[in-house]
């Protein structure tokens, strides 16, 4: 099926700022609460939110086999489970409806009043129910930096790292969307004295700049997904801040890996950008040496040129950009990650989320965590207000943004913005 929604020459009768992340060529999917307290599945063009439930009820999706309630739900899980053919048909139809040359809805004021909302009239919700969440460790630069810090340069990468996408099963109940604050976690840590552990607030709360992909129902128990078919089961991507408590993590992670140092919160951007929308921004992944085993070998362009940045905003202060990275730096691409995840027959369901792992680049300003940017606190970062940061302070806000851009179009993700609050105290 041709991707007519991607036509770079198409414009919309809705206003779209030239620097918007959401032109008519994007058409992401999300869930929001309307001004009438109705929760619906929707999309966005420019700064206008579009109620897909109302659009469907009014007959604008006639000819596309959709259930009556497909958009009248509080998550995208069922829509995603319908598969790529349905996603493409809906996205193409939305592009047609809002094309500058199509006046059918444009000239129907009663319909527009039911379908269109200003952003200040809606409240974004979690786009999917995340049944399972996996986090990978797939940036060679990040893994090398962290390994060098804690094991030395000669032993930076573990023996398996260049042969498979390392990952772990995370906690889905603490995945939240933008603007929901996070409390500083408490946990067990080992003081520098190294004599005995103590319990208390983490002193090393960190962000991790990541992307995450959302899957559809993909395979039965025992069935593997071939790497060449993996993208058929990936709905789209979101920005992902995988919060980390480095001191808790350092003490607990041996021998089984991340646990409480990671599970207290992970934040995502609310609009899922489809792989179809990202099609013009495909690039080749970094060269892999040694060559992966056959089940992980890919041909063609399976990485995406997504510009990423992270900023820190102190309470009452201005934002300081602390890193700029790119999703194309990932050593293990999303097709390899999903193929490896299912290689043992592990079933993947609609709405499952796979974090990329911290995305670090080759230069110091492209490192995707404070752990790397400050080199474990030994090189503090100065913010615009003159204060220094080794890690994230209480009441700091971390904001992440991402976009793709070429000569024809800009496709973006908006932002995920989260404030860190002090340790939770019951009122």
Tab-separated table of C-alpha atoms in Angstrom:
chain	number	residue	atom	x	y	z
A	1	UNK	CA	0.000	0.000	0.000
A	2	UNK	CA	1.493	3.387	-0.984
A	3	UNK	CA	2.101	5.841	1.846
A	4	UNK	CA	0.048	8.727	0.436
A	5	UNK	CA	0.054	10.456	3.830
A	6	UNK	CA	3.809	11.011	3.407
A	7	UNK	CA	3.413	13.163	0.277
A	8	UNK	CA	5.799	16.072	1.003
A	9	UNK	CA	3.805	18.382	-1.291
A	10	UNK	CA	0.616	17.984	0.726
A	11	UNK	CA	-0.510	20.857	2.958
A	12	UNK	CA	-3.398	21.136	5.393
A	13	UNK	CA	-6.278	23.554	5.766
A	14	UNK	CA	-5.432	23.519	9.466
A	15	UNK	CA	-2.733	26.019	10.445
A	16	UNK	CA	0.708	24.467	10.896
A	17	UNK	CA	3.733	26.498	11.968
A	18	UNK	CA	6.750	25.870	9.733
A	19	UNK	CA	8.736	24.588	12.747
A	20	UNK	CA	5.962	22.319	14.010
A	21	UNK	CA	6.749	18.704	14.835
A	22	UNK	CA	3.283	17.772	13.606
A	23	UNK	CA	2.683	18.649	9.951
A	24	UNK	CA	0.057	16.748	7.975
A	25	UNK	CA	2.799	14.273	6.981
A	26	UNK	CA	3.149	13.115	10.607
A	27	UNK	CA	-0.318	12.123	11.885
A	28	UNK	CA	0.725	10.506	15.184
A	29	UNK	CA	-1.674	8.677	17.483
A	30	UNK	CA	-2.499	9.370	21.116
A	31	UNK	CA	-5.222	9.374	23.762
A	32	UNK	CA	-6.691	12.504	25.320
A	33	UNK	CA	-9.439	13.767	27.583
A	34	UNK	CA	-11.647	16.430	25.964
A	35	UNK	CA	-13.071	19.562	27.553
A	36	UNK	CA	-16.323	17.598	27.997
A	37	UNK	CA	-14.495	14.915	30.046
A	38	UNK	CA	-14.712	12.398	27.209
A	39	UNK	CA	-11.674	10.197	26.675
A	40	UNK	CA	-10.898	9.442	23.050
A	41	UNK	CA	-8.225	8.291	20.653
A	42	UNK	CA	-6.937	11.093	18.506
A	43	UNK	CA	-4.282	12.567	16.319
A	44	UNK	CA	-2.732	15.973	15.880
A	45	UNK	CA	-1.944	18.389	13.045
A	46	UNK	CA	-0.084	21.526	14.062
A	47	UNK	CA	-1.578	22.700	17.348
A	48	UNK	CA	-4.983	21.162	16.660
A	49	UNK	CA	-6.047	17.888	18.304
A	50	UNK	CA	-8.391	15.711	16.248
A	51	UNK	CA	-10.959	13.398	17.843
A	52	UNK	CA	-10.828	10.202	15.784
A	53	UNK	CA	-13.819	8.791	17.657
A	54	UNK	CA	-16.028	11.668	16.516
A	55	UNK	CA	-14.545	11.509	13.019
A	56	UNK	CA	-15.483	7.818	12.814
A	57	UNK	CA	-19.004	8.340	14.224
A	58	UNK	CA	-19.656	11.002	11.585
A	59	UNK	CA	-18.768	8.633	8.758
A	60	UNK	CA	-15.379	9.917	7.662
A	61	UNK	CA	-13.805	6.447	7.778
A	62	UNK	CA	-16.448	4.764	5.613
A	63	UNK	CA	-14.906	1.991	3.538
A	64	UNK	CA	-12.266	1.124	6.130
A	65	UNK	CA	-13.188	-2.004	8.129
A	66	UNK	CA	-13.218	-0.614	11.681
A	67	UNK	CA	-15.339	-1.630	14.663
A	68	UNK	CA	-17.750	1.020	15.902
A	69	UNK	CA	-15.858	1.534	19.158
A	70	UNK	CA	-12.280	1.266	17.878
A	71	UNK	CA	-11.519	4.918	18.749
A	72	UNK	CA	-13.843	5.170	21.765
A	73	UNK	CA	-11.390	3.529	24.144
A	74	UNK	CA	-8.906	4.729	26.708
A	75	UNK	CA	-5.893	3.075	25.053
A	76	UNK	CA	-4.622	2.406	21.539
A	77	UNK	CA	-4.063	-1.307	22.219
A	78	UNK	CA	-7.006	-2.626	20.173
A	79	UNK	CA	-6.329	-0.275	17.265
A	80	UNK	CA	-2.672	-1.317	17.252
A	81	UNK	CA	-3.736	-4.982	17.331
A	82	UNK	CA	-5.626	-4.463	14.046
A	83	UNK	CA	-2.278	-4.402	12.252
A	84	UNK	CA	-0.286	-2.293	9.827
A	85	UNK	CA	-2.869	-2.400	7.010
A	86	UNK	CA	-5.415	-0.663	9.261
A	87	UNK	CA	-2.900	1.858	10.634
A	88	UNK	CA	-1.946	2.888	7.112
A	89	UNK	CA	-5.525	3.142	5.869
A	90	UNK	CA	-6.552	5.373	8.786
A	91	UNK	CA	-3.478	7.570	8.509
A	92	UNK	CA	-3.965	8.007	4.749
A	93	UNK	CA	-7.651	8.864	5.227
A	94	UNK	CA	-6.833	11.498	7.877
A	95	UNK	CA	-4.353	13.057	5.431
A	96	UNK	CA	-7.091	13.182	2.771
A	97	UNK	CA	-9.680	14.732	5.115
A	98	UNK	CA	-7.366	17.530	6.212
A	99	UNK	CA	-5.724	18.125	2.826
A	100	UNK	CA	-5.894	21.786	1.807
A	101	UNK	CA	-7.786	20.786	-1.376
A	102	UNK	CA	-10.517	18.868	0.492
A	103	UNK	CA	-13.354	21.100	1.712
A	104	UNK	CA	-15.741	18.377	2.950
A	105	UNK	CA	-14.956	18.818	6.667
A	106	UNK	CA	-13.399	22.254	6.281
A	107	UNK	CA	-16.764	23.741	5.323
A	108	UNK	CA	-18.839	21.759	7.837
A	109	UNK	CA	-18.822	23.880	10.992
A	110	UNK	CA	-21.044	21.590	13.154
A	111	UNK	CA	-18.740	18.643	12.443
A	112	UNK	CA	-15.602	20.667	13.119
A	113	UNK	CA	-16.983	21.694	16.506
A	114	UNK	CA	-17.263	18.003	17.464
A	115	UNK	CA	-13.936	16.883	15.988
A	116	UNK	CA	-11.367	19.650	16.547
A	117	UNK	CA	-9.852	20.909	19.798
A	118	UNK	CA	-7.208	23.405	20.817
A	119	UNK	CA	-4.364	21.853	22.788
A	120	UNK	CA	-5.393	23.795	25.898
A	121	UNK	CA	-8.814	22.095	25.709
A	122	UNK	CA	-7.439	18.578	26.096
A	123	UNK	CA	-5.384	16.572	28.580
A	124	UNK	CA	-3.006	13.957	27.187
A	125	UNK	CA	-3.154	10.459	28.678
A	126	UNK	CA	-1.004	7.345	28.419
A	127	UNK	CA	-1.419	6.241	24.802
A	128	UNK	CA	-1.242	2.500	25.515
A	129	UNK	CA	-1.677	0.056	28.332
A	130	UNK	CA	1.854	-1.324	28.673
A	131	UNK	CA	1.512	-4.986	29.569
A	132	UNK	CA	5.231	-5.674	29.333
A	133	UNK	CA	8.285	-3.452	29.112
A	134	UNK	CA	11.805	-4.387	28.071
A	135	UNK	CA	14.819	-2.083	28.192
A	136	UNK	CA	17.826	-2.684	25.969
A	137	UNK	CA	21.424	-1.570	26.356
A	138	UNK	CA	22.104	-1.009	22.672
A	139	UNK	CA	24.346	2.068	22.308
A	140	UNK	CA	27.979	1.083	21.932
A	141	UNK	CA	29.157	4.524	23.049
A	142	UNK	CA	27.020	4.404	26.196
A	143	UNK	CA	28.015	0.849	27.085
A	144	UNK	CA	31.678	1.693	26.510
A	145	UNK	CA	31.496	4.833	28.655
A	146	UNK	CA	29.780	3.094	31.568
A	147	UNK	CA	32.033	0.058	31.308
A	148	UNK	CA	35.141	2.230	31.267
A	149	UNK	CA	34.007	4.036	34.421
A	150	UNK	CA	33.406	0.904	36.432
A	151	UNK	CA	35.621	-1.781	34.892
A	152	UNK	CA	38.354	0.106	33.053
A	153	UNK	CA	38.928	0.762	29.355
A	154	UNK	CA	40.244	-2.719	28.568
A	155	UNK	CA	37.131	-4.413	29.975
A	156	UNK	CA	34.542	-1.785	29.020
A	157	UNK	CA	32.296	-4.096	26.963
A	158	UNK	CA	31.265	-7.445	28.356
A	159	UNK	CA	32.105	-10.457	26.124
A	160	UNK	CA	28.510	-10.864	24.898
A	161	UNK	CA	27.833	-7.204	24.039
A	162	UNK	CA	28.972	-7.239	20.394
A	163	UNK	CA	27.054	-10.460	19.707
A	164	UNK	CA	23.527	-9.709	20.948
A	165	UNK	CA	21.270	-6.829	22.054
A	166	UNK	CA	21.577	-6.955	25.846
A	167	UNK	CA	18.303	-6.232	27.652
A	168	UNK	CA	16.295	-6.769	30.827
A	169	UNK	CA	12.628	-6.993	31.758
A	170	UNK	CA	11.484	-3.755	33.403
A	171	UNK	CA	8.508	-2.603	35.423
A	172	UNK	CA	5.513	-1.410	33.343
A	173	UNK	CA	3.375	-0.102	36.240
A	174	UNK	CA	5.615	2.953	36.713
A	175	UNK	CA	5.645	4.079	33.068
A	176	UNK	CA	3.992	7.498	32.895
A	177	UNK	CA	3.465	10.187	30.296
A	178	UNK	CA	4.674	13.783	30.140
A	179	UNK	CA	4.106	16.343	32.930
A	180	UNK	CA	3.491	13.716	35.623
A	181	UNK	CA	6.099	14.421	38.345
A	182	UNK	CA	8.460	11.796	39.706
A	183	UNK	CA	9.478	11.468	43.361
A	184	UNK	CA	13.073	10.897	44.379
A	185	UNK	CA	13.311	7.199	45.206
A	186	UNK	CA	14.593	5.703	48.408
A	187	UNK	CA	16.668	2.569	48.505
A	188	UNK	CA	19.607	0.664	49.819
A	189	UNK	CA	23.049	1.978	48.878
A	190	UNK	CA	26.654	1.381	49.858
A	191	UNK	CA	28.415	4.530	51.181
A	192	UNK	CA	31.908	5.401	49.973
A	193	UNK	CA	33.250	3.927	53.220
A	194	UNK	CA	32.151	0.544	51.890
A	195	UNK	CA	31.548	-0.955	55.353
A	196	UNK	CA	27.801	-1.625	55.388
A	197	UNK	CA	24.766	-0.510	53.367
A	198	UNK	CA	22.326	2.209	54.417
A	199	UNK	CA	18.730	2.991	53.450
A	200	UNK	CA	17.646	6.469	52.375
A	201	UNK	CA	16.990	8.845	49.458
A	202	UNK	CA	19.028	8.289	46.314
A	203	UNK	CA	21.742	10.921	45.895
A	204	UNK	CA	22.365	10.118	42.227
A	205	UNK	CA	19.065	10.432	40.352
A	206	UNK	CA	19.725	10.511	36.621
A	207	UNK	CA	17.890	10.724	33.312
A	208	UNK	CA	18.474	8.388	30.390
A	209	UNK	CA	17.804	9.738	26.901
A	210	UNK	CA	16.085	6.929	25.019
A	211	UNK	CA	13.505	6.120	22.368
A	212	UNK	CA	10.978	3.311	22.807
A	213	UNK	CA	9.020	1.346	20.229
A	214	UNK	CA	5.480	0.007	20.640
A	215	UNK	CA	4.578	-3.432	19.300
A	216	UNK	CA	1.417	-5.078	18.064
A	217	UNK	CA	0.367	-8.703	18.650
A	218	UNK	CA	3.304	-10.406	17.038
A	219	UNK	CA	3.767	-14.105	17.741
A	220	UNK	CA	2.545	-17.156	19.601
A	221	UNK	CA	4.349	-18.762	22.499
A	222	UNK	CA	7.350	-20.586	21.051
A	223	UNK	CA	7.332	-18.672	17.758
A	224	UNK	CA	10.233	-16.445	16.714
A	225	UNK	CA	9.925	-13.301	14.571
A	226	UNK	CA	12.443	-13.231	11.683
A	227	UNK	CA	14.529	-10.074	11.691
A	228	UNK	CA	13.406	-9.216	8.145
A	229	UNK	CA	9.752	-9.205	9.304
A	230	UNK	CA	10.229	-7.417	12.623
A	231	UNK	CA	9.133	-3.952	11.478
A	232	UNK	CA	5.727	-5.320	10.449
A	233	UNK	CA	4.995	-5.654	14.153
A	234	UNK	CA	6.278	-2.248	15.295
A	235	UNK	CA	3.584	0.442	15.455
A	236	UNK	CA	5.738	3.461	16.213
A	237	UNK	CA	8.132	5.298	18.507
A	238	UNK	CA	8.001	7.641	21.492
A	239	UNK	CA	10.589	9.642	23.419
A	240	UNK	CA	11.570	7.785	26.561
A	241	UNK	CA	13.219	9.055	29.751
A	242	UNK	CA	14.226	5.976	31.718
A	243	UNK	CA	14.869	7.518	35.128
A	244	UNK	CA	17.691	5.900	37.083
A	245	UNK	CA	18.996	6.003	40.638
A	246	UNK	CA	22.668	5.280	40.028
A	247	UNK	CA	23.679	4.655	43.638
A	248	UNK	CA	20.829	2.191	44.221
A	249	UNK	CA	21.557	0.531	40.899
A	250	UNK	CA	25.282	0.216	41.563
A	251	UNK	CA	24.728	-1.638	44.833
A	252	UNK	CA	21.909	-3.948	43.706
A	253	UNK	CA	22.610	-4.852	40.075
A	254	UNK	CA	25.035	-7.747	40.666
A	255	UNK	CA	24.366	-10.537	39.881
A	256	UNK	CA	20.931	-10.160	38.245
A	257	UNK	CA	20.871	-6.610	36.876
A	258	UNK	CA	18.674	-3.488	37.194
A	259	UNK	CA	15.830	-3.562	39.713
A	260	UNK	CA	14.742	-0.807	42.151
A	261	UNK	CA	17.248	1.685	40.734
A	262	UNK	CA	15.192	1.684	37.525
A	263	UNK	CA	11.643	0.682	38.389
A	264	UNK	CA	10.541	3.835	40.232
A	265	UNK	CA	9.606	5.742	37.028
A	266	UNK	CA	9.991	5.961	33.261
A	267	UNK	CA	8.453	8.840	31.269
A	268	UNK	CA	7.224	8.814	27.652
A	269	UNK	CA	6.015	11.430	25.192
A	270	UNK	CA	2.240	11.135	24.609
A	271	UNK	CA	2.094	11.012	20.782
A	272	UNK	CA	3.211	7.786	19.076
A	273	UNK	CA	4.866	8.559	15.746
A	274	UNK	CA	4.395	5.675	13.311
A	275	UNK	CA	7.233	3.948	11.487
A	276	UNK	CA	5.439	4.940	8.279
A	277	UNK	CA	5.828	8.635	9.117
A	278	UNK	CA	9.545	8.057	9.750
A	279	UNK	CA	10.079	6.272	6.422
A	280	UNK	CA	11.834	9.253	4.714
A	281	UNK	CA	14.434	9.361	7.483
A	282	UNK	CA	15.863	5.858	7.260
A	283	UNK	CA	19.645	5.533	7.421
A	284	UNK	CA	22.064	2.640	7.743
A	285	UNK	CA	22.976	1.396	11.204
A	286	UNK	CA	26.593	1.565	12.391
A	287	UNK	CA	28.771	-1.180	10.905
A	288	UNK	CA	28.738	-4.233	13.157
A	289	UNK	CA	31.982	-6.041	13.801
A	290	UNK	CA	32.006	-8.977	14.345
A	291	UNK	CA	29.173	-9.842	11.985
A	292	UNK	CA	26.099	-10.905	13.996
A	293	UNK	CA	24.784	-14.444	13.864
A	294	UNK	CA	22.427	-15.063	10.908
A	295	UNK	CA	19.189	-14.513	12.878
A	296	UNK	CA	20.312	-10.924	13.651
A	297	UNK	CA	21.658	-9.947	10.235
A	298	UNK	CA	19.812	-7.094	8.507
A	299	UNK	CA	20.024	-5.623	5.029
A	300	UNK	CA	19.155	-2.084	4.041
A	301	UNK	CA	18.378	0.906	6.225
A	302	UNK	CA	16.912	0.019	9.607
A	303	UNK	CA	18.079	3.009	11.659
A	304	UNK	CA	16.378	6.420	11.781
A	305	UNK	CA	17.954	9.868	11.727
A	306	UNK	CA	16.192	11.363	14.753
A	307	UNK	CA	17.804	14.410	16.362
A	308	UNK	CA	17.503	14.260	20.149
A	309	UNK	CA	18.227	16.694	22.950
A	310	UNK	CA	17.835	16.944	26.705
A	311	UNK	CA	17.539	20.054	28.844
A	312	UNK	CA	17.438	20.730	32.590
A	313	UNK	CA	15.243	23.483	34.040
A	314	UNK	CA	15.951	24.389	37.696
A	315	UNK	CA	13.009	25.613	39.746
A	316	UNK	CA	12.229	29.165	38.632
A	317	UNK	CA	15.132	29.133	36.173
A	318	UNK	CA	15.815	28.854	32.461
A	319	UNK	CA	16.468	25.677	30.512
A	320	UNK	CA	20.043	24.570	29.844
A	321	UNK	CA	20.550	22.092	27.007
A	322	UNK	CA	22.941	19.475	28.381
A	323	UNK	CA	23.119	16.977	25.516
A	324	UNK	CA	22.364	16.532	21.821
A	325	UNK	CA	22.370	13.034	20.406
A	326	UNK	CA	20.798	11.007	17.563
A	327	UNK	CA	18.879	7.745	17.379
A	328	UNK	CA	20.997	6.678	14.383
A	329	UNK	CA	23.941	6.027	16.731
A	330	UNK	CA	22.309	2.852	18.077
A	331	UNK	CA	24.533	-0.161	17.423
A	332	UNK	CA	21.619	-2.630	17.611
A	333	UNK	CA	18.577	-1.441	15.608
A	334	UNK	CA	14.922	-2.019	16.510
A	335	UNK	CA	14.514	-4.918	14.066
A	336	UNK	CA	17.408	-6.739	15.711
A	337	UNK	CA	16.052	-5.965	19.164
A	338	UNK	CA	12.614	-7.433	18.418
A	339	UNK	CA	14.046	-10.443	16.578
A	340	UNK	CA	16.349	-11.217	19.493
A	341	UNK	CA	13.570	-10.649	22.040
A	342	UNK	CA	11.423	-13.313	20.370
A	343	UNK	CA	14.230	-15.678	19.330
A	344	UNK	CA	13.492	-17.900	22.334
A	345	UNK	CA	9.754	-17.947	21.597
A	346	UNK	CA	8.759	-15.148	23.989
A	347	UNK	CA	5.369	-13.765	22.870
A	348	UNK	CA	4.973	-10.035	22.263
A	349	UNK	CA	1.590	-8.326	22.659
A	350	UNK	CA	-0.153	-5.172	21.499
A	351	UNK	CA	1.046	-2.185	23.526
A	352	UNK	CA	4.278	-3.761	24.717
A	353	UNK	CA	7.100	-1.237	24.988
A	354	UNK	CA	10.780	-1.734	24.182
A	355	UNK	CA	13.244	0.915	25.399
A	356	UNK	CA	16.321	1.453	23.252
A	357	UNK	CA	18.700	1.980	26.128
A	358	UNK	CA	20.562	5.241	26.643
A	359	UNK	CA	21.440	6.886	23.306
A	360	UNK	CA	24.947	8.313	23.457
A	361	UNK	CA	27.005	9.615	20.562
A	362	UNK	CA	30.739	9.876	19.901
A	363	UNK	CA	31.293	13.309	21.481
A	364	UNK	CA	31.066	14.391	25.117
A	365	UNK	CA	28.110	16.707	24.429
A	366	UNK	CA	26.161	13.781	22.913
A	367	UNK	CA	26.237	11.548	25.979
A	368	UNK	CA	22.698	10.570	26.966
A	369	UNK	CA	22.901	10.580	30.779
A	370	UNK	CA	24.310	12.673	33.608
A	371	UNK	CA	26.417	9.659	34.612
A	372	UNK	CA	28.374	10.124	31.384
A	373	UNK	CA	28.064	13.894	30.962
A	374	UNK	CA	29.601	14.502	34.409
A	375	UNK	CA	31.685	11.319	34.313
A	376	UNK	CA	30.132	9.918	37.479
A	377	UNK	CA	29.993	13.347	39.123
A	378	UNK	CA	33.658	14.272	38.632
A	379	UNK	CA	32.913	16.939	35.986
A	380	UNK	CA	29.831	18.927	37.107
A	381	UNK	CA	27.740	20.764	34.502
A	382	UNK	CA	27.072	24.483	35.019
A	383	UNK	CA	23.493	25.590	34.296
A	384	UNK	CA	22.436	29.030	33.051
A	385	UNK	CA	21.545	30.128	36.577
A	386	UNK	CA	25.141	29.516	37.666
A	387	UNK	CA	24.422	26.386	39.699
A	388	UNK	CA	26.206	23.098	39.079
A	389	UNK	CA	24.774	19.630	38.568
A	390	UNK	CA	26.379	16.245	39.079
A	391	UNK	CA	22.979	14.574	38.932
A	392	UNK	CA	19.349	15.790	39.056
A	393	UNK	CA	18.278	17.956	42.020
A	394	UNK	CA	14.852	18.067	43.631
A	395	UNK	CA	12.497	20.393	41.705
A	396	UNK	CA	14.627	20.206	38.540
A	397	UNK	CA	12.612	19.519	35.387
A	398	UNK	CA	14.079	17.324	32.670
A	399	UNK	CA	12.771	17.882	29.132
A	400	UNK	CA	13.549	15.731	26.104
A	401	UNK	CA	12.763	16.528	22.473
A	402	UNK	CA	13.209	14.723	19.193
A	403	UNK	CA	12.626	15.390	15.497
A	404	UNK	CA	13.624	14.363	11.978
A	405	UNK	CA	14.142	16.909	9.221
A	406	UNK	CA	15.056	17.000	5.535
A	407	UNK	CA	14.588	19.511	2.727
A	408	UNK	CA	10.897	18.616	2.409
A	409	UNK	CA	9.455	18.035	5.859
A	410	UNK	CA	10.018	17.992	9.610
A	411	UNK	CA	8.533	15.122	11.651
A	412	UNK	CA	8.797	15.352	15.422
A	413	UNK	CA	7.740	13.801	18.698
A	414	UNK	CA	6.982	16.907	20.732
A	415	UNK	CA	8.492	16.521	24.177
A	416	UNK	CA	8.481	14.568	27.403
A	417	UNK	CA	8.795	16.915	30.363
A	418	UNK	CA	9.075	15.695	33.960
A	419	UNK	CA	9.847	17.364	37.287
A	420	UNK	CA	11.715	15.530	40.039
A	421	UNK	CA	10.094	16.051	43.442
A	422	UNK	CA	11.481	15.181	46.897
A	423	UNK	CA	10.854	11.784	48.491
A	424	UNK	CA	7.140	11.028	48.683
A	425	UNK	CA	5.489	11.837	51.999
A	426	UNK	CA	1.960	10.684	52.682
A	427	UNK	CA	-0.337	13.575	53.617
